[in-house]
CSV table of C-alpha atoms and ligand atoms in Angstrom, one decimal:
chain,number,residue,atom,x,y,z
A,1,MET,CA,123.6,-274.0,-35.0
A,2,PRO,CA,124.8,-277.4,-33.6
A,3,LEU,CA,121.4,-278.6,-32.4
A,4,ARG,CA,119.3,-280.7,-34.7
A,5,GLU,CA,115.8,-279.4,-35.5
A,6,PHE,CA,113.2,-281.9,-34.3
A,7,LEU,CA,110.0,-280.0,-35.0
A,8,PRO,CA,107.9,-280.9,-38.1
A,9,LEU,CA,107.6,-277.3,-39.3
A,10,SER,CA,105.5,-276.1,-42.2
A,11,ASP,CA,107.0,-274.1,-45.0
A,12,GLN,CA,105.4,-270.9,-43.6
A,13,GLN,CA,106.8,-271.6,-40.1
A,14,ARG,CA,110.3,-272.0,-41.6
A,15,GLU,CA,110.0,-268.8,-43.6
A,16,VAL,CA,108.9,-266.7,-40.7
A,17,GLN,CA,111.6,-268.3,-38.5
A,18,GLN,CA,114.2,-267.5,-41.2
A,19,LEU,CA,112.9,-263.9,-41.4
A,20,ALA,CA,113.4,-263.5,-37.6
A,21,ARG,CA,116.8,-265.1,-37.8
A,22,GLU,CA,117.9,-262.6,-40.5
A,23,PHE,CA,116.4,-259.6,-38.7
A,24,ALA,CA,118.1,-260.7,-35.5
A,25,ALA,CA,121.5,-261.2,-37.1
A,26,SER,CA,121.5,-257.9,-39.0
A,27,GLU,CA,119.6,-255.5,-36.8
A,28,LEU,CA,120.0,-256.8,-33.3
A,29,ALA,CA,123.2,-258.8,-32.8
A,30,PRO,CA,125.6,-256.0,-33.9
A,31,HIS,CA,124.2,-253.7,-31.2
A,32,THR,CA,123.3,-256.0,-28.3
A,33,ALA,CA,126.6,-255.6,-26.3
A,34,GLU,CA,126.5,-251.8,-26.6
A,35,TRP,CA,122.8,-251.5,-25.7
A,36,ASP,CA,123.5,-253.7,-22.6
A,37,ARG,CA,126.6,-251.6,-21.6
A,38,SER,CA,124.7,-248.3,-21.9
A,39,SER,CA,121.3,-249.5,-20.8
A,40,HIS,CA,120.0,-248.1,-24.0
A,41,PHE,CA,116.4,-248.7,-25.1
A,42,GLU,CA,116.3,-248.6,-28.9
A,43,ARG,CA,112.9,-247.0,-29.5
A,44,SER,CA,113.0,-247.4,-33.3
A,45,LEU,CA,112.7,-251.2,-32.7
A,46,ILE,CA,109.0,-250.8,-32.0
A,47,GLY,CA,108.3,-249.6,-35.5
A,48,ARG,CA,110.7,-252.1,-37.0
A,49,LEU,CA,109.2,-255.0,-35.2
A,50,GLY,CA,105.7,-253.7,-36.2
A,51,GLU,CA,106.7,-253.6,-39.9
A,52,LEU,CA,107.7,-257.2,-39.7
A,53,GLY,CA,104.4,-258.1,-38.0
A,54,PHE,CA,106.2,-259.3,-34.9
A,55,LEU,CA,104.0,-257.2,-32.6
A,56,GLY,CA,100.8,-258.8,-33.7
A,57,MET,CA,101.9,-262.3,-34.4
A,58,THR,CA,98.9,-264.2,-33.0
A,59,VAL,CA,96.4,-261.4,-33.4
A,60,PRO,CA,93.9,-262.2,-36.2
A,61,GLU,CA,94.3,-260.4,-39.5
A,62,ARG,CA,91.0,-258.6,-39.0
A,63,TYR,CA,92.7,-256.7,-36.2
A,64,ASP,CA,95.8,-256.1,-38.3
A,65,GLY,CA,97.8,-259.0,-36.9
A,66,LEU,CA,99.5,-261.9,-38.7
A,67,GLY,CA,97.0,-264.4,-37.3
A,68,LEU,CA,99.8,-267.0,-36.8
A,69,ASP,CA,99.8,-269.9,-34.4
A,70,ALA,CA,101.6,-270.0,-31.1
A,71,VAL,CA,104.4,-272.4,-32.4
A,72,THR,CA,105.4,-269.9,-35.1
A,73,TYR,CA,105.3,-267.0,-32.6
A,74,LEU,CA,107.5,-268.8,-30.2
A,75,LEU,CA,110.0,-269.8,-32.9
A,76,VAL,CA,110.4,-266.2,-33.7
A,77,LEU,CA,110.8,-265.2,-30.1
A,78,GLU,CA,113.5,-267.8,-29.6
A,79,GLU,CA,115.4,-266.3,-32.6
A,80,ILE,CA,115.1,-262.8,-31.3
A,81,ALA,CA,116.1,-263.8,-27.8
A,82,ALA,CA,119.2,-265.7,-29.1
A,83,ALA,CA,120.4,-262.3,-30.4
A,84,ASP,CA,119.0,-259.9,-27.8
A,85,ALA,CA,117.0,-261.0,-24.8
A,86,SER,CA,115.9,-257.4,-24.0
A,87,THR,CA,114.1,-257.1,-27.4
A,88,ALA,CA,112.6,-260.6,-26.7
A,89,VAL,CA,110.9,-259.5,-23.5
A,90,LEU,CA,109.4,-256.5,-25.2
A,91,MET,CA,107.9,-258.7,-27.8
A,92,SER,CA,106.8,-261.3,-25.3
A,93,VAL,CA,105.0,-258.9,-22.9
A,94,HIS,CA,103.4,-257.0,-25.7
A,95,ASN,CA,102.2,-260.0,-27.7
A,96,SER,CA,101.2,-262.2,-24.8
A,97,LEU,CA,99.8,-260.0,-22.1
A,98,PRO,CA,98.0,-256.8,-23.2
A,99,SER,CA,97.3,-258.0,-26.7
A,100,GLN,CA,95.8,-261.3,-25.6
A,101,MET,CA,93.8,-259.6,-22.8
A,102,LEU,CA,92.3,-257.2,-25.4
A,103,LEU,CA,91.7,-260.0,-27.8
A,104,ALA,CA,90.0,-262.1,-25.2
A,105,ARG,CA,88.1,-259.5,-23.2
A,106,GLY,CA,88.2,-256.2,-25.0
A,107,SER,CA,85.1,-254.5,-26.5
A,108,GLU,CA,85.0,-253.9,-30.3
A,109,GLU,CA,85.7,-250.3,-29.6
A,110,GLN,CA,88.7,-251.1,-27.4
A,111,ARG,CA,90.1,-253.5,-29.9
A,112,THR,CA,89.8,-250.9,-32.6
A,113,ARG,CA,91.4,-248.2,-30.5
A,114,PHE,CA,94.2,-250.2,-29.0
A,115,LEU,CA,94.7,-253.7,-30.4
A,116,ARG,CA,94.8,-252.7,-34.1
A,117,PRO,CA,97.6,-250.1,-33.6
A,118,MET,CA,99.4,-252.4,-31.3
A,119,ALA,CA,99.4,-255.2,-33.9
A,120,ARG,CA,100.7,-252.7,-36.5
A,121,GLY,CA,103.5,-251.6,-34.1
A,122,GLU,CA,102.2,-248.0,-33.7
A,123,LEU,CA,101.4,-248.5,-30.0
A,124,LEU,CA,103.4,-250.5,-27.5
A,125,GLY,CA,101.5,-252.4,-24.9
A,126,ALA,CA,102.6,-253.0,-21.3
A,127,PHE,CA,101.2,-255.0,-18.3
A,128,ALA,CA,101.1,-253.8,-14.7
A,129,LEU,CA,100.1,-256.4,-12.1
A,130,SER,CA,102.9,-256.4,-9.5
A,131,GLU,CA,103.4,-253.8,-6.8
A,132,PRO,CA,106.2,-253.2,-4.3
A,133,GLU,CA,104.3,-255.3,-1.7
A,134,ALA,CA,102.6,-257.7,-4.1
A,135,GLY,CA,104.9,-259.9,-6.1
A,136,SER,CA,104.3,-263.7,-5.9
A,137,ASP,CA,101.1,-263.0,-3.9
A,138,ALA,CA,99.7,-260.9,-6.8
A,139,ALA,CA,96.2,-260.9,-5.5
A,140,ALA,CA,97.4,-258.8,-2.5
A,141,LEU,CA,97.8,-255.8,-4.7
A,142,ARG,CA,96.6,-252.5,-3.2
A,143,THR,CA,96.2,-250.0,-6.0
A,144,GLN,CA,92.6,-248.7,-5.5
A,145,ALA,CA,90.1,-247.7,-8.1
A,146,VAL,CA,87.0,-245.8,-7.1
A,147,ARG,CA,84.1,-245.0,-9.4
A,148,ASP,CA,83.5,-241.3,-9.9
A,149,GLY,CA,80.9,-240.4,-12.5
A,150,ASP,CA,82.0,-241.5,-15.9
A,151,ALA,CA,85.5,-242.4,-14.7
A,152,TYR,CA,87.5,-244.5,-12.2
A,153,VAL,CA,90.0,-242.7,-10.0
A,154,LEU,CA,93.1,-244.9,-9.4
A,155,ASN,CA,95.7,-244.4,-6.6
A,156,GLY,CA,98.7,-246.6,-6.1
A,157,THR,CA,102.1,-247.7,-7.4
A,158,LYS,CA,102.7,-250.5,-9.9
A,159,ALA,CA,106.2,-252.2,-9.9
A,160,TRP,CA,108.5,-254.0,-12.3
A,161,VAL,CA,106.6,-252.8,-15.3
A,162,SER,CA,108.6,-253.8,-18.4
A,163,HIS,CA,108.8,-250.9,-20.8
A,164,GLY,CA,106.1,-249.2,-18.8
A,165,GLY,CA,107.5,-245.7,-19.5
A,166,GLU,CA,107.6,-246.3,-23.2
A,167,ALA,CA,104.1,-247.9,-23.7
A,168,GLY,CA,101.1,-246.2,-25.3
A,169,VAL,CA,98.7,-248.4,-23.3
A,170,ILE,CA,99.2,-250.3,-20.1
A,171,VAL,CA,96.8,-253.0,-18.9
A,172,ALA,CA,96.8,-252.2,-15.1
A,173,MET,CA,95.2,-254.2,-12.4
A,174,ALA,CA,93.5,-252.3,-9.5
A,175,ARG,CA,91.1,-253.1,-6.7
A,176,THR,CA,87.5,-252.1,-7.3
A,177,ASP,CA,86.3,-253.6,-4.0
A,178,THR,CA,86.1,-251.4,-1.0
A,179,PRO,CA,88.3,-251.4,2.1
A,180,GLU,CA,85.2,-252.3,4.1
A,181,ASP,CA,84.3,-255.3,1.9
A,182,ARG,CA,87.5,-256.9,0.5
A,183,GLN,CA,86.9,-259.6,-2.1
A,184,GLY,CA,90.4,-261.0,-2.5
A,185,ALA,CA,91.2,-262.0,-6.1
A,186,LYS,CA,87.6,-261.2,-7.0
A,187,GLY,CA,88.0,-257.6,-6.0
A,188,ILE,CA,90.5,-256.8,-8.9
A,189,SER,CA,89.6,-255.2,-12.2
A,190,ALA,CA,91.7,-254.5,-15.4
A,191,PHE,CA,92.0,-251.0,-16.8
A,192,LEU,CA,93.4,-249.7,-20.0
A,193,VAL,CA,95.7,-246.8,-18.8
A,194,THR,CA,97.2,-244.4,-21.3
A,195,PRO,CA,100.1,-242.1,-20.3
A,196,ASP,CA,98.3,-238.9,-21.4
A,197,LEU,CA,95.7,-239.3,-18.6
A,198,PRO,CA,96.0,-236.8,-15.7
A,199,GLY,CA,97.6,-238.4,-12.7
A,200,PHE,CA,99.9,-240.8,-14.6
A,201,ARG,CA,103.6,-240.6,-13.7
A,202,VAL,CA,106.6,-242.9,-14.6
A,203,GLY,CA,108.5,-243.5,-11.3
A,204,LYS,CA,111.8,-245.1,-10.5
A,205,LYS,CA,113.7,-246.8,-13.3
A,206,GLU,CA,115.3,-250.0,-12.0
A,207,ASP,CA,119.1,-250.5,-12.4
A,208,LYS,CA,119.1,-254.2,-13.3
A,209,MET,CA,121.6,-257.0,-13.3
A,210,GLY,CA,120.5,-258.1,-16.8
A,211,LEU,CA,118.1,-257.2,-19.6
A,212,ARG,CA,119.6,-253.8,-19.3
A,213,ALA,CA,118.2,-252.7,-22.7
A,214,SER,CA,114.7,-253.3,-21.5
A,215,PRO,CA,113.7,-250.4,-19.3
A,216,THR,CA,111.8,-251.6,-16.2
A,217,VAL,CA,110.0,-248.9,-14.2
A,218,GLN,CA,107.5,-248.2,-11.5
A,219,LEU,CA,104.3,-246.4,-12.5
A,220,VAL,CA,102.7,-244.0,-10.1
A,221,PHE,CA,98.9,-243.4,-10.2
A,222,ASP,CA,98.1,-240.2,-8.3
A,223,ASN,CA,94.4,-239.6,-8.6
A,224,LEU,CA,94.6,-241.0,-12.1
A,225,ARG,CA,91.3,-240.5,-13.9
A,226,VAL,CA,90.6,-243.4,-16.2
A,227,PRO,CA,87.4,-243.2,-18.3
A,228,ALA,CA,84.9,-245.9,-17.4
A,229,ALA,CA,85.0,-247.0,-21.1
A,230,ASN,CA,88.6,-248.1,-20.4
A,231,LEU,CA,87.5,-250.9,-18.0
A,232,LEU,CA,88.6,-254.1,-19.7
A,233,GLY,CA,86.0,-256.9,-19.5
A,234,GLU,CA,83.9,-257.4,-16.3
A,235,PRO,CA,84.6,-255.7,-13.0
A,236,GLY,CA,86.1,-258.1,-10.5
A,237,GLN,CA,87.5,-260.4,-13.2
A,238,GLY,CA,90.9,-258.6,-13.8
A,239,PHE,CA,92.9,-261.1,-11.7
A,240,VAL,CA,91.6,-264.1,-13.6
A,241,TYR,CA,92.2,-262.4,-16.9
A,242,ALA,CA,95.8,-261.6,-15.8
A,243,LEU,CA,96.4,-265.2,-14.8
A,244,GLN,CA,94.9,-266.4,-18.1
A,245,SER,CA,97.2,-264.2,-20.1
A,246,LEU,CA,100.2,-265.2,-18.0
A,247,ASP,CA,99.5,-268.8,-19.1
A,248,GLN,CA,100.5,-267.5,-22.5
A,249,GLY,CA,103.1,-265.1,-21.3
A,250,ARG,CA,105.0,-267.9,-19.6
A,251,LEU,CA,105.4,-269.6,-22.9
A,252,GLY,CA,107.0,-266.5,-24.2
A,253,ILE,CA,109.5,-266.3,-21.3
A,254,ALA,CA,110.3,-270.0,-21.9
A,255,ALA,CA,111.1,-269.2,-25.5
A,256,GLN,CA,113.2,-266.2,-24.4
A,257,ALA,CA,115.1,-268.5,-21.9
A,258,ILE,CA,115.7,-271.1,-24.7
A,259,GLY,CA,117.1,-268.4,-27.0
A,260,ILE,CA,119.5,-267.3,-24.3
A,261,ALA,CA,120.6,-270.9,-23.5
A,262,ARG,CA,121.0,-271.7,-27.2
A,263,ALA,CA,123.2,-268.6,-27.7
A,264,ALA,CA,125.4,-269.6,-24.8
A,265,LEU,CA,125.7,-273.2,-26.1
A,266,ASP,CA,126.7,-271.9,-29.6
A,267,HIS,CA,129.4,-269.6,-28.1
A,268,ALA,CA,130.7,-272.5,-25.9
A,269,VAL,CA,130.8,-274.9,-28.8
A,270,ARG,CA,132.8,-272.5,-30.9
A,271,TYR,CA,135.1,-271.5,-28.1
A,272,ALA,CA,135.9,-275.1,-27.2
A,273,ASP,CA,137.0,-275.6,-30.8
A,274,GLU,CA,139.3,-272.6,-30.9
A,275,ARG,CA,140.7,-272.5,-27.4
A,276,ARG,CA,143.9,-274.7,-27.0
A,277,GLN,CA,145.3,-275.9,-23.7
A,278,PHE,CA,147.7,-278.7,-23.0
A,279,GLY,CA,148.5,-278.8,-26.8
A,280,SER,CA,144.9,-279.5,-28.1
A,281,PRO,CA,141.6,-277.7,-28.6
A,282,ILE,CA,139.7,-278.0,-25.3
A,283,ARG,CA,136.9,-279.8,-27.1
A,284,ASP,CA,139.1,-282.9,-27.1
A,285,PHE,CA,138.8,-283.2,-23.4
A,286,GLU,CA,136.1,-285.3,-21.9
A,287,ALA,CA,135.5,-282.8,-19.2
A,288,ILE,CA,134.4,-280.2,-21.8
A,289,GLN,CA,132.6,-282.7,-24.1
A,290,PHE,CA,130.4,-283.9,-21.2
A,291,LYS,CA,129.5,-280.3,-20.3
A,292,LEU,CA,128.6,-279.5,-23.9
A,293,ALA,CA,126.6,-282.7,-24.2
A,294,ASP,CA,124.6,-281.9,-21.0
A,295,MET,CA,124.1,-278.3,-22.2
A,296,ALA,CA,122.7,-279.4,-25.6
A,297,THR,CA,120.5,-282.0,-23.8
A,298,ARG,CA,119.1,-279.4,-21.4
A,299,VAL,CA,118.3,-277.0,-24.3
A,300,THR,CA,116.6,-279.7,-26.3
A,301,GLN,CA,114.6,-280.9,-23.3
A,302,ALA,CA,113.4,-277.3,-22.8
A,303,ARG,CA,112.4,-276.9,-26.4
A,304,ALA,CA,110.5,-280.2,-26.4
A,305,THR,CA,108.5,-279.1,-23.4
A,306,LEU,CA,107.9,-275.6,-24.8
A,307,TYR,CA,106.7,-276.8,-28.2
A,308,ALA,CA,104.5,-279.5,-26.7
A,309,ALA,CA,102.8,-276.7,-24.6
A,310,ALA,CA,102.6,-274.5,-27.7
A,311,ALA,CA,101.0,-277.3,-29.8
A,312,ALA,CA,98.5,-277.9,-27.0
A,313,LYS,CA,97.7,-274.1,-27.0
A,314,ASP,CA,97.2,-274.3,-30.8
A,315,ARG,CA,94.8,-277.2,-30.3
A,316,GLY,CA,92.8,-274.9,-27.9
A,317,GLU,CA,93.6,-277.0,-24.8
A,318,SER,CA,94.2,-275.6,-21.3
A,319,ILE,CA,97.9,-275.0,-20.9
A,320,THR,CA,98.1,-273.7,-17.3
A,321,GLN,CA,100.2,-276.7,-16.1
A,322,LEU,CA,102.2,-277.1,-19.4
A,323,SER,CA,103.1,-273.5,-19.6
A,324,SER,CA,104.4,-273.5,-16.0
A,325,MET,CA,106.4,-276.6,-16.8
A,326,ALA,CA,107.8,-275.0,-20.0
A,327,LYS,CA,108.8,-271.8,-18.2
A,328,LEU,CA,110.3,-273.8,-15.2
A,329,THR,CA,112.3,-276.1,-17.5
A,330,ALA,CA,113.5,-273.4,-19.8
A,331,SER,CA,114.5,-270.9,-17.2
A,332,GLU,CA,116.4,-273.4,-15.1
A,333,ALA,CA,118.1,-274.7,-18.3
A,334,ALA,CA,119.1,-271.1,-19.3
A,335,MET,CA,120.6,-270.5,-15.9
A,336,TRP,CA,122.4,-273.8,-15.8
A,337,VAL,CA,123.6,-273.7,-19.4
A,338,THR,CA,124.9,-270.1,-19.2
A,339,THR,CA,126.8,-271.0,-15.9
A,340,GLN,CA,128.5,-274.0,-17.8
A,341,ALA,CA,129.3,-271.7,-20.7
A,342,ILE,CA,131.2,-269.3,-18.4
A,343,GLN,CA,133.0,-272.3,-16.9
A,344,ILE,CA,134.1,-273.4,-20.4
A,345,PHE,CA,135.3,-269.9,-21.2
A,346,GLY,CA,137.2,-269.7,-17.9
A,347,GLY,CA,138.5,-266.3,-17.1
A,348,TYR,CA,137.3,-265.0,-20.5
A,349,GLY,CA,133.8,-265.9,-19.5
A,350,TYR,CA,134.0,-263.7,-16.5
A,351,VAL,CA,134.8,-260.5,-18.4
A,352,THR,CA,132.7,-258.4,-20.8
A,353,ASP,CA,134.9,-259.1,-23.9
A,354,TYR,CA,132.8,-262.2,-24.5
A,355,PRO,CA,129.0,-262.4,-24.5
A,356,VAL,CA,128.5,-265.3,-22.1
A,357,GLU,CA,128.6,-263.1,-19.0
A,358,ARG,CA,125.7,-261.0,-20.4
A,359,LEU,CA,123.8,-264.2,-21.3
A,360,PHE,CA,124.3,-265.4,-17.7
A,361,ARG,CA,123.0,-262.0,-16.4
A,362,ASP,CA,120.0,-262.1,-18.8
A,363,ALA,CA,119.1,-265.7,-17.9
A,364,LYS,CA,118.6,-265.0,-14.2
A,365,VAL,CA,115.4,-263.0,-14.5
A,366,THR,CA,113.7,-265.8,-16.4
A,367,GLU,CA,113.6,-267.7,-13.1
A,368,ILE,CA,111.9,-264.7,-11.5
A,369,TYR,CA,109.5,-262.7,-13.6
A,370,GLU,CA,106.1,-263.9,-14.9
A,371,GLY,CA,106.1,-266.1,-11.8
A,372,THR,CA,109.2,-267.3,-10.0
A,373,SER,CA,110.3,-271.0,-10.3
A,374,GLU,CA,108.7,-271.5,-6.9
A,375,ILE,CA,105.3,-270.2,-8.2
A,376,GLN,CA,105.6,-272.4,-11.3
A,377,ARG,CA,106.1,-275.4,-9.0
A,378,LEU,CA,103.1,-274.3,-7.0
A,379,VAL,CA,100.9,-274.0,-10.1
A,380,ILE,CA,102.1,-277.4,-11.4
A,381,ALA,CA,101.4,-279.1,-8.1
A,382,ARG,CA,98.0,-277.5,-7.7
A,383,GLU,CA,97.0,-278.7,-11.2
A,384,LEU,CA,97.8,-282.3,-10.2
A,385,TYR,CA,94.8,-282.0,-7.9
A,386,ALA,CA,92.6,-279.9,-10.2
A,387,ALA,CA,89.2,-281.4,-11.0
B,1,CAA,N1,93.6,-269.3,-15.6
B,1,CAA,C1,92.4,-268.9,-15.3
B,1,CAA,N2,92.0,-268.7,-14.0
B,1,CAA,C2,92.9,-268.9,-13.1
B,1,CAA,C3,94.2,-269.4,-13.3
B,1,CAA,C4,94.6,-269.5,-14.7
B,1,CAA,N3,95.8,-269.9,-15.0
B,1,CAA,N4,94.8,-269.5,-12.2
B,1,CAA,C5,93.9,-269.2,-11.2
B,1,CAA,N5,92.8,-268.9,-11.7
B,1,CAA,C6,91.5,-268.4,-11.0
B,1,CAA,C7,91.2,-269.4,-9.9
B,1,CAA,O1,90.4,-270.5,-10.4
B,1,CAA,C8,90.5,-268.5,-8.9
B,1,CAA,O2,89.1,-268.3,-9.3
B,1,CAA,P1,88.0,-269.1,-8.5
B,1,CAA,O3,88.1,-268.6,-7.1
B,1,CAA,O4,86.7,-268.7,-9.2
B,1,CAA,O5,88.3,-270.5,-8.6
B,1,CAA,C9,91.2,-267.1,-9.1
B,1,CAA,O6,91.8,-267.2,-10.4
B,1,CAA,C10,92.2,-266.8,-8.1
B,1,CAA,O7,93.2,-267.9,-8.2
B,1,CAA,P2,93.9,-268.4,-6.9
B,1,CAA,O8,92.9,-268.7,-5.8
B,1,CAA,O9,94.7,-269.6,-7.3
B,1,CAA,O10,94.8,-267.2,-6.5
B,1,CAA,P3,96.1,-267.1,-5.5
B,1,CAA,O11,96.0,-265.8,-4.8
B,1,CAA,O12,96.2,-268.4,-4.7
B,1,CAA,O13,97.3,-267.0,-6.5
B,1,CAA,C11,99.1,-267.6,-7.9
B,1,CAA,C12,97.7,-267.8,-7.5
B,1,CAA,C13,99.4,-268.8,-8.9
B,1,CAA,C14,100.1,-267.7,-6.8
B,1,CAA,C15,99.3,-266.2,-8.7
B,1,CAA,O14,99.1,-265.2,-7.7
B,1,CAA,C16,100.5,-266.1,-9.4
B,1,CAA,O15,100.7,-266.6,-10.5
B,1,CAA,N6,101.5,-265.4,-8.8
B,1,CAA,C17,102.7,-265.0,-9.5
B,1,CAA,C18,102.5,-263.6,-10.1
B,1,CAA,C19,103.1,-263.4,-11.4
B,1,CAA,O16,103.3,-264.3,-12.2
B,1,CAA,N7,103.5,-262.2,-11.7
B,1,CAA,C20,104.0,-261.8,-12.9
B,1,CAA,C21,104.1,-260.4,-13.0
B,1,CAA,S1,104.0,-259.8,-14.7
B,1,CAA,C22,105.6,-259.8,-15.3
B,1,CAA,O17,106.5,-260.3,-14.7
B,1,CAA,C23,105.6,-259.3,-16.7
B,1,CAA,C24,106.9,-258.7,-17.1
B,1,CAA,O18,107.1,-257.5,-17.1
B,1,CAA,C25,107.9,-259.6,-17.7
């Protein structure tokens, strides 16, 4: 690893980071290329991540989690992403979105039923906000929930759900206002949907450019009967809960992007040392040195922003603006660094024999999901005027 560590880590943080590094090197890295090639989702990883505690990292010990801070969680995520970005998104979504929503808003009964097995790795959690017609404008979602006795009946299609077909519980946002009295963002509620409920169907699986080992699906709710006990928190508050959890989710995506960028930098540094042209290793040429210097700088800038945001989170401060800054900085760094890595590899960067083309494909989505770069800029700018 050519980058200097600059964070003052505790012994425990170093130990957990090292555990993640070893797991990533022995159980992920040897398979990443093949899983990507065959779009293979390795289901056994859920249990394995659970055994390591990586599916309940910031969940308190009383709910079977590790009760660690955000900095430690993100250090782990960065290590996982550097080896396999698909596994990183599974970890990030599960830990940041459904787990945090349950922790913040779930009843004791819901936490016992869902959060505890999630933290142990026995139940995978997913998050369903977007719809085919509601992406950046998430509050425009149309899935309708209608109260019927002791249940809500949901109809609609959720889109772009990471591992939605593999999850044991999905926190899904649906409208509880009526078509006659639309309440905008305040008409949305959060539901704990399980795949055994009648009316639940996994729809189209997306054929993606990158993150091919992370299955992304549509979920179709066709008169899906969700027990009223599965309403999460207050009715009409689901959108606010979703945005609150995305403040944390975006830190996870930033860590994922940094892992991808770091891996591309590592490969480029090694290749520039081995590859000879004009009688010397190409690292002797200033054109390559300047690229490597800029790549290392962009990764370090992104890490500085992310861990400043994570430290603010651990101090209990609002991180809406910082998490958008971290995601924006890290995802744009990942895209830029992976592009430079391909340039350094030349033709070899453009073929599947080397990993940099996969890293480039994996990087792109970090500028899109959990809020595009344009939405991050919108959030950052709005916060400049927040009271
Ligand atoms: N924390 C808490 N509350 C928040 C909040 C935050 N970060 N941001 C907004 N709110 C509150 C607002 O204060 C407002 O409440 P009040 O009216 O009481 O003040 C309410 O939420 C609605 O907010 P806005 O009026 O700002 O809503 P908006 O419709 O203008 O949209 C948006 C805001 C920032 C554009 C939002 O829609 C957004 O983030 N869009 C991007 C969607 C997104 O990130 N999708 C990710 C999909 S999940 C995914 O990708 C996971 C995966 O699988 C990898």
